[in-house]
Tab-separated table of C-alpha atoms in Angstrom:
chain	number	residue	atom	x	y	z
A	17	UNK	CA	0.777	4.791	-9.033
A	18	UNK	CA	-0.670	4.723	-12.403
A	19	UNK	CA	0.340	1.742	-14.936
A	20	UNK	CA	0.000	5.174	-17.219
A	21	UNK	CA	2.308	6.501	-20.149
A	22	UNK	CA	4.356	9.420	-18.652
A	23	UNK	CA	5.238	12.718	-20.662
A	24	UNK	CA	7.286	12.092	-23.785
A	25	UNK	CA	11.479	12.046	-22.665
A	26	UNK	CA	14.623	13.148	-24.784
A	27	UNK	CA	16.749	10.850	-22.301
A	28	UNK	CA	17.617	7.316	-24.005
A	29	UNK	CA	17.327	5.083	-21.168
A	30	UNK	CA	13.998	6.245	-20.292
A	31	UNK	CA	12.375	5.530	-23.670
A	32	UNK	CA	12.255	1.591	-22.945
A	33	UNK	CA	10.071	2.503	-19.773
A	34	UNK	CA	6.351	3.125	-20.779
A	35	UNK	CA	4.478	3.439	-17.728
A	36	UNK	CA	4.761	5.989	-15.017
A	37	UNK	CA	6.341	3.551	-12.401
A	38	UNK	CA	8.610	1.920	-14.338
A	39	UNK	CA	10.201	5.421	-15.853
A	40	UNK	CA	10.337	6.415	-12.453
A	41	UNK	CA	12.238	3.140	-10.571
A	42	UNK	CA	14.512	3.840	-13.939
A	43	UNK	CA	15.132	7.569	-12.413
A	44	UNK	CA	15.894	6.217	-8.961
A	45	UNK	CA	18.247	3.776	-10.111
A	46	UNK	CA	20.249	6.254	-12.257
A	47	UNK	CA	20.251	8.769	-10.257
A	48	UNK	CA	19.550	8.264	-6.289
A	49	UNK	CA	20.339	4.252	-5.759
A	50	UNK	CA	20.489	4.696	-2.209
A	51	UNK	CA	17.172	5.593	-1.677
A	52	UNK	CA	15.718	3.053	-3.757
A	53	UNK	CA	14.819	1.313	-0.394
A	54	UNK	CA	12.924	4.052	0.631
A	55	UNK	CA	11.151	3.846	-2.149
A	56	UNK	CA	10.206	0.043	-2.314
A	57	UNK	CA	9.416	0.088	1.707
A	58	UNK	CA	6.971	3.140	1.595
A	59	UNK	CA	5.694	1.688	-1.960
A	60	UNK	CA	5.171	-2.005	0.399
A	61	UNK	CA	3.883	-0.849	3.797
A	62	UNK	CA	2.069	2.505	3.505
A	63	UNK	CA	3.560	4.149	6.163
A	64	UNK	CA	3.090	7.679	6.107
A	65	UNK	CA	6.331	9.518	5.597
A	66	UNK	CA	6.929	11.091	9.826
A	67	UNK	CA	6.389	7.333	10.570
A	68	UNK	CA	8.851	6.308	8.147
A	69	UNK	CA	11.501	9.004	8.022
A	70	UNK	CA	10.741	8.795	12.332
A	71	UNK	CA	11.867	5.444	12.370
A	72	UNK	CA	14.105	3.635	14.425
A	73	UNK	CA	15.662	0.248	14.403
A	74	UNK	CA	14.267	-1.127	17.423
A	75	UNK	CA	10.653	-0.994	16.301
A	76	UNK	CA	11.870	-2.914	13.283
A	77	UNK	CA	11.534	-6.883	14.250
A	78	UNK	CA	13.752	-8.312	10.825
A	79	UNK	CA	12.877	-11.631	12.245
A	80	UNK	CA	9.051	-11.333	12.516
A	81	UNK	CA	8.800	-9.516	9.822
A	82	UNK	CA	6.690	-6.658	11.750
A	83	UNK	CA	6.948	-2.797	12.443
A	84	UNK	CA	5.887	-1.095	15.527
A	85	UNK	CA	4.716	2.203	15.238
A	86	UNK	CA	3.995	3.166	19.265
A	87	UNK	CA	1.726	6.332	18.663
A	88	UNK	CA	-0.119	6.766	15.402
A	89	UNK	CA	-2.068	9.616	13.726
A	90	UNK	CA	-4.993	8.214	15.247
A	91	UNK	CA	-3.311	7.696	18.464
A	92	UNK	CA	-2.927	4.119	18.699
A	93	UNK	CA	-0.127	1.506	18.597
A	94	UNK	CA	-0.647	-0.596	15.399
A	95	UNK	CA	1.750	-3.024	13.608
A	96	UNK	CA	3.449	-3.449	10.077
A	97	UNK	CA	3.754	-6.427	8.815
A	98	UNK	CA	6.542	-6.415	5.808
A	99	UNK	CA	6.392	-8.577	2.946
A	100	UNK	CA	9.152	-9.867	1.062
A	101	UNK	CA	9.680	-6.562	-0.900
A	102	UNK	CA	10.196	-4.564	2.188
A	103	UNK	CA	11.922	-7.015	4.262
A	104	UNK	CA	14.593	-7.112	1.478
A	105	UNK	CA	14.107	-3.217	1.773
A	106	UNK	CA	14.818	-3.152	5.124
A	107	UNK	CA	17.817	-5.706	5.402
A	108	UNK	CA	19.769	-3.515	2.581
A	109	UNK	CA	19.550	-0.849	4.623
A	110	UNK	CA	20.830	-2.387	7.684
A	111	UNK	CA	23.611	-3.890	6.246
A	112	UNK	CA	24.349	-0.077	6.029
A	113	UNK	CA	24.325	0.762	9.150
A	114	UNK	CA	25.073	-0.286	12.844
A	115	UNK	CA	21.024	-1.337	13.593
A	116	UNK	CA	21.142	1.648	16.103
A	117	UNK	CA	19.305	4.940	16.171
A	118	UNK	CA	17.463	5.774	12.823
A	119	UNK	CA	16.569	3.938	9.630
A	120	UNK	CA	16.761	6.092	7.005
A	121	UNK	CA	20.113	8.013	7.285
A	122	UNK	CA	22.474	10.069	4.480
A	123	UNK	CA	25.851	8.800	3.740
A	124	UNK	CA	27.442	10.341	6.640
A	125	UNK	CA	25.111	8.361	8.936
A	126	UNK	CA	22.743	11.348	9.557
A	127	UNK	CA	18.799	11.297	10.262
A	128	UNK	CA	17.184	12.183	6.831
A	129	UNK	CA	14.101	14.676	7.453
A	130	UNK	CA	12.362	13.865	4.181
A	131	UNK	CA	12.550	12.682	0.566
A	132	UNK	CA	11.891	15.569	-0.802
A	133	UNK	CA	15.507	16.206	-2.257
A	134	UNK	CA	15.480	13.522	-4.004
A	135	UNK	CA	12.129	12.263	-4.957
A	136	UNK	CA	10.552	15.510	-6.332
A	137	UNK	CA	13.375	15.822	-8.990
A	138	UNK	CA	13.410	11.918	-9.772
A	139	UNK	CA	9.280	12.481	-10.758
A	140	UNK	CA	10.173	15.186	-12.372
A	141	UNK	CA	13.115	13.806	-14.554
A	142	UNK	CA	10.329	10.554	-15.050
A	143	UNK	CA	8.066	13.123	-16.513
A	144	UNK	CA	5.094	12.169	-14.275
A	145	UNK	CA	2.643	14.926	-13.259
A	146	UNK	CA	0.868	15.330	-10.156
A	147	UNK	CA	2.782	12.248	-8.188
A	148	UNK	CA	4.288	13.071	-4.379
A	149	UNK	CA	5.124	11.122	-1.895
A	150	UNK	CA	1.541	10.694	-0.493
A	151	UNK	CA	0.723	8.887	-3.338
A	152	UNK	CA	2.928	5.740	-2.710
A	153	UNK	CA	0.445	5.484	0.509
A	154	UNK	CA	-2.511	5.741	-1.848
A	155	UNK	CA	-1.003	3.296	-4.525
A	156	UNK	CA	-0.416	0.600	-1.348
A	157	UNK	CA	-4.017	0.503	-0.368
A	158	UNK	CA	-5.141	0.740	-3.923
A	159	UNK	CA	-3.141	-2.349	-4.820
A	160	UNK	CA	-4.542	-3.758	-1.646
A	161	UNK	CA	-8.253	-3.573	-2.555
A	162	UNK	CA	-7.542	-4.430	-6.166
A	163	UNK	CA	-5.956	-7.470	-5.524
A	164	UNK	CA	-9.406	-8.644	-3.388
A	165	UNK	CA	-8.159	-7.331	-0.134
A	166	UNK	CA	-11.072	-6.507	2.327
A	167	UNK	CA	-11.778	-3.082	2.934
A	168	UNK	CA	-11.288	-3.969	7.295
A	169	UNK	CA	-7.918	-5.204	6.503
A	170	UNK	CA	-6.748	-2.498	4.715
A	171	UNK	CA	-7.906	-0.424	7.073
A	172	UNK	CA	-5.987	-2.140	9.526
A	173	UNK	CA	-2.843	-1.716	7.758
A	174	UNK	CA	-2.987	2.029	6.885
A	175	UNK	CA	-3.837	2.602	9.966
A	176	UNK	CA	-7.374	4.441	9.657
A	177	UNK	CA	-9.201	5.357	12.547
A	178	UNK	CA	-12.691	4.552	11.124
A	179	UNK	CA	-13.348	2.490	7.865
A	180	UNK	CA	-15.081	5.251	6.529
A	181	UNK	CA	-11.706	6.699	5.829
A	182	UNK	CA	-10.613	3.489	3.570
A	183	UNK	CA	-13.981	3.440	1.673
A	184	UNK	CA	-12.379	5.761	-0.993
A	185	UNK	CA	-10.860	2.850	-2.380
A	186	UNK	CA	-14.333	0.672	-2.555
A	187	UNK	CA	-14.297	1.482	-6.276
A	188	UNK	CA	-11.589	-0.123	-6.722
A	189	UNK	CA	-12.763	-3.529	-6.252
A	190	UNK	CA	-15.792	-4.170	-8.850
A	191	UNK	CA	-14.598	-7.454	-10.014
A	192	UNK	CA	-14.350	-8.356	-6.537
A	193	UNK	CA	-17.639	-7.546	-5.713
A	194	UNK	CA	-18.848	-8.998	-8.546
A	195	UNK	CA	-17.600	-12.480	-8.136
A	196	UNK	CA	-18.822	-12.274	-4.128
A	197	UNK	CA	-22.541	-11.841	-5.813
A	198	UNK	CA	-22.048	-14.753	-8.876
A	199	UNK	CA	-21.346	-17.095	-5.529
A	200	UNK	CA	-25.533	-16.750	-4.964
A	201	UNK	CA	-26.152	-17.131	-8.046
A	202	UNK	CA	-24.174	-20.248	-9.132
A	203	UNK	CA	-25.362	-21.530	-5.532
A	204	UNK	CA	-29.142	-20.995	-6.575
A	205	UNK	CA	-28.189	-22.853	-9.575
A	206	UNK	CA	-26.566	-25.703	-8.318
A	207	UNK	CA	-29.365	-26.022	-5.781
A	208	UNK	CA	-32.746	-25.135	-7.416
A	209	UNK	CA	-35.903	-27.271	-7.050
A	210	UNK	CA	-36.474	-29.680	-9.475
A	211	UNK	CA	-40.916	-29.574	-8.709
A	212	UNK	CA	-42.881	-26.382	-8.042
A	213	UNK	CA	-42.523	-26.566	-4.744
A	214	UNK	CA	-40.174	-23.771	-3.128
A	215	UNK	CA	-37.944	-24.326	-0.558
A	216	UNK	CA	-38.861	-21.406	1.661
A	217	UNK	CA	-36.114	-22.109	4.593
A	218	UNK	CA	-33.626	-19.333	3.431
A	219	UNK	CA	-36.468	-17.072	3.279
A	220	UNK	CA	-37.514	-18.209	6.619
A	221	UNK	CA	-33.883	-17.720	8.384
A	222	UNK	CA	-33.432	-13.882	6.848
A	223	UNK	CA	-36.913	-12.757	8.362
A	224	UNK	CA	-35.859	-13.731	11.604
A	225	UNK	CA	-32.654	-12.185	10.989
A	226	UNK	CA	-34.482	-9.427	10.103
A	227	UNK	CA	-36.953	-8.937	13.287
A	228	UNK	CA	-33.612	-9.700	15.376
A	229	UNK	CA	-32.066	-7.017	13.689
A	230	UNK	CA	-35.131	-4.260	13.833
């Protein structure tokens, strides 16, 4: 989710709000309150929305703080951890219900198939263009790698089959990068020869990491 200026509003209580995601949590809290929790889990785990809208409260561990998702896109089991945003998520919505059958149900206590009724006219009311659902997903991995998350982990957790599907978000991480690199160099500073003489054990050890590797 971009940290972006949405499209100018006519609505007063949306004028304070000048990025895109806090217009929108505005919208939600006017206007759909209930499924703010939605919201903040899919915004906090990056579950895609059949795994989320699927559901059910015994793959949801409150105590452990973990998600099961049996069979994944990709086939496997894997396992959601929740951080303090979701678990919150997650307790406010069972404190709604009995903790039996699914998670995300209307006010009557039925399944919900989607967020569509809801979420598509909130973004549109928040004047944001181009934002679905899927993009919550994207915004969780971004925030991931931006905050110096390693692109294996986040693959882990959004449940990729290969890493090649989570290098998208490499880009994302140039500070990152950059400070892994300064480590050499304030390490060849801190350590170079005071004579001519060069210490040629470093050089040593990579060539016969190299011929190991060939």
């Amino acid at each position: 989710m971009n940290q972006i200026a949405p499209a100018k509003t006519e609505a007063e209580y949306l004028k304070p709000h000048a990025d895109e995601e806090s217009r929108l949590r505005a919208v939600i809290l006017a206007d759909y309150p209930a499924h703010m929790p939605e919201f903040e889990i899919a915004l906090h785990t990056g579950m895609r929305p059949s795994e989320q809208y699927g559901l059910i409260w015994s793959r949801v561990d409150l105590v452990r703080k973990l998600i099961t998702i049996p069979k994944s896109k990709n086939g496997n089991t894997r396992h959601i951890p929740l951080n303090s945003v979701a678990q919150a998520a997650f307790e406010e919505l069972f404190a709604r219900s009995s903790g039996q059958g699914r998670v995300f149900v209307n006010m009557q206590g039925e399944p919900l198939k989607g967020y569509k009724h809801w979420f598509d006219p909130a973004v549109r009311e928040a004047g944001i263009s181009f934002f679905t659902w899927y993009c919550l997903r994207h915004t969780f991995a971004s925030r991931l790698v931006m905050a110096g998350v390693d692109l294996r982990t986040v693959a882990e957790l959004m449940g990729h089959k290969t890493i090649q599907m989570t290098m998208r978000y490499a880009h994302l991480a140039p500070a990152h990068k950059l400070a892994a690199v300064e480590k050499l160099a304030a390490g060849w500073q801190a350590n170079r020869p005071t004579d001519t003489r060069t210490d040629t054990s470093t050089f040593e050890q990579a060539s016969e990491i190299a011929k190991n590797a060939s």
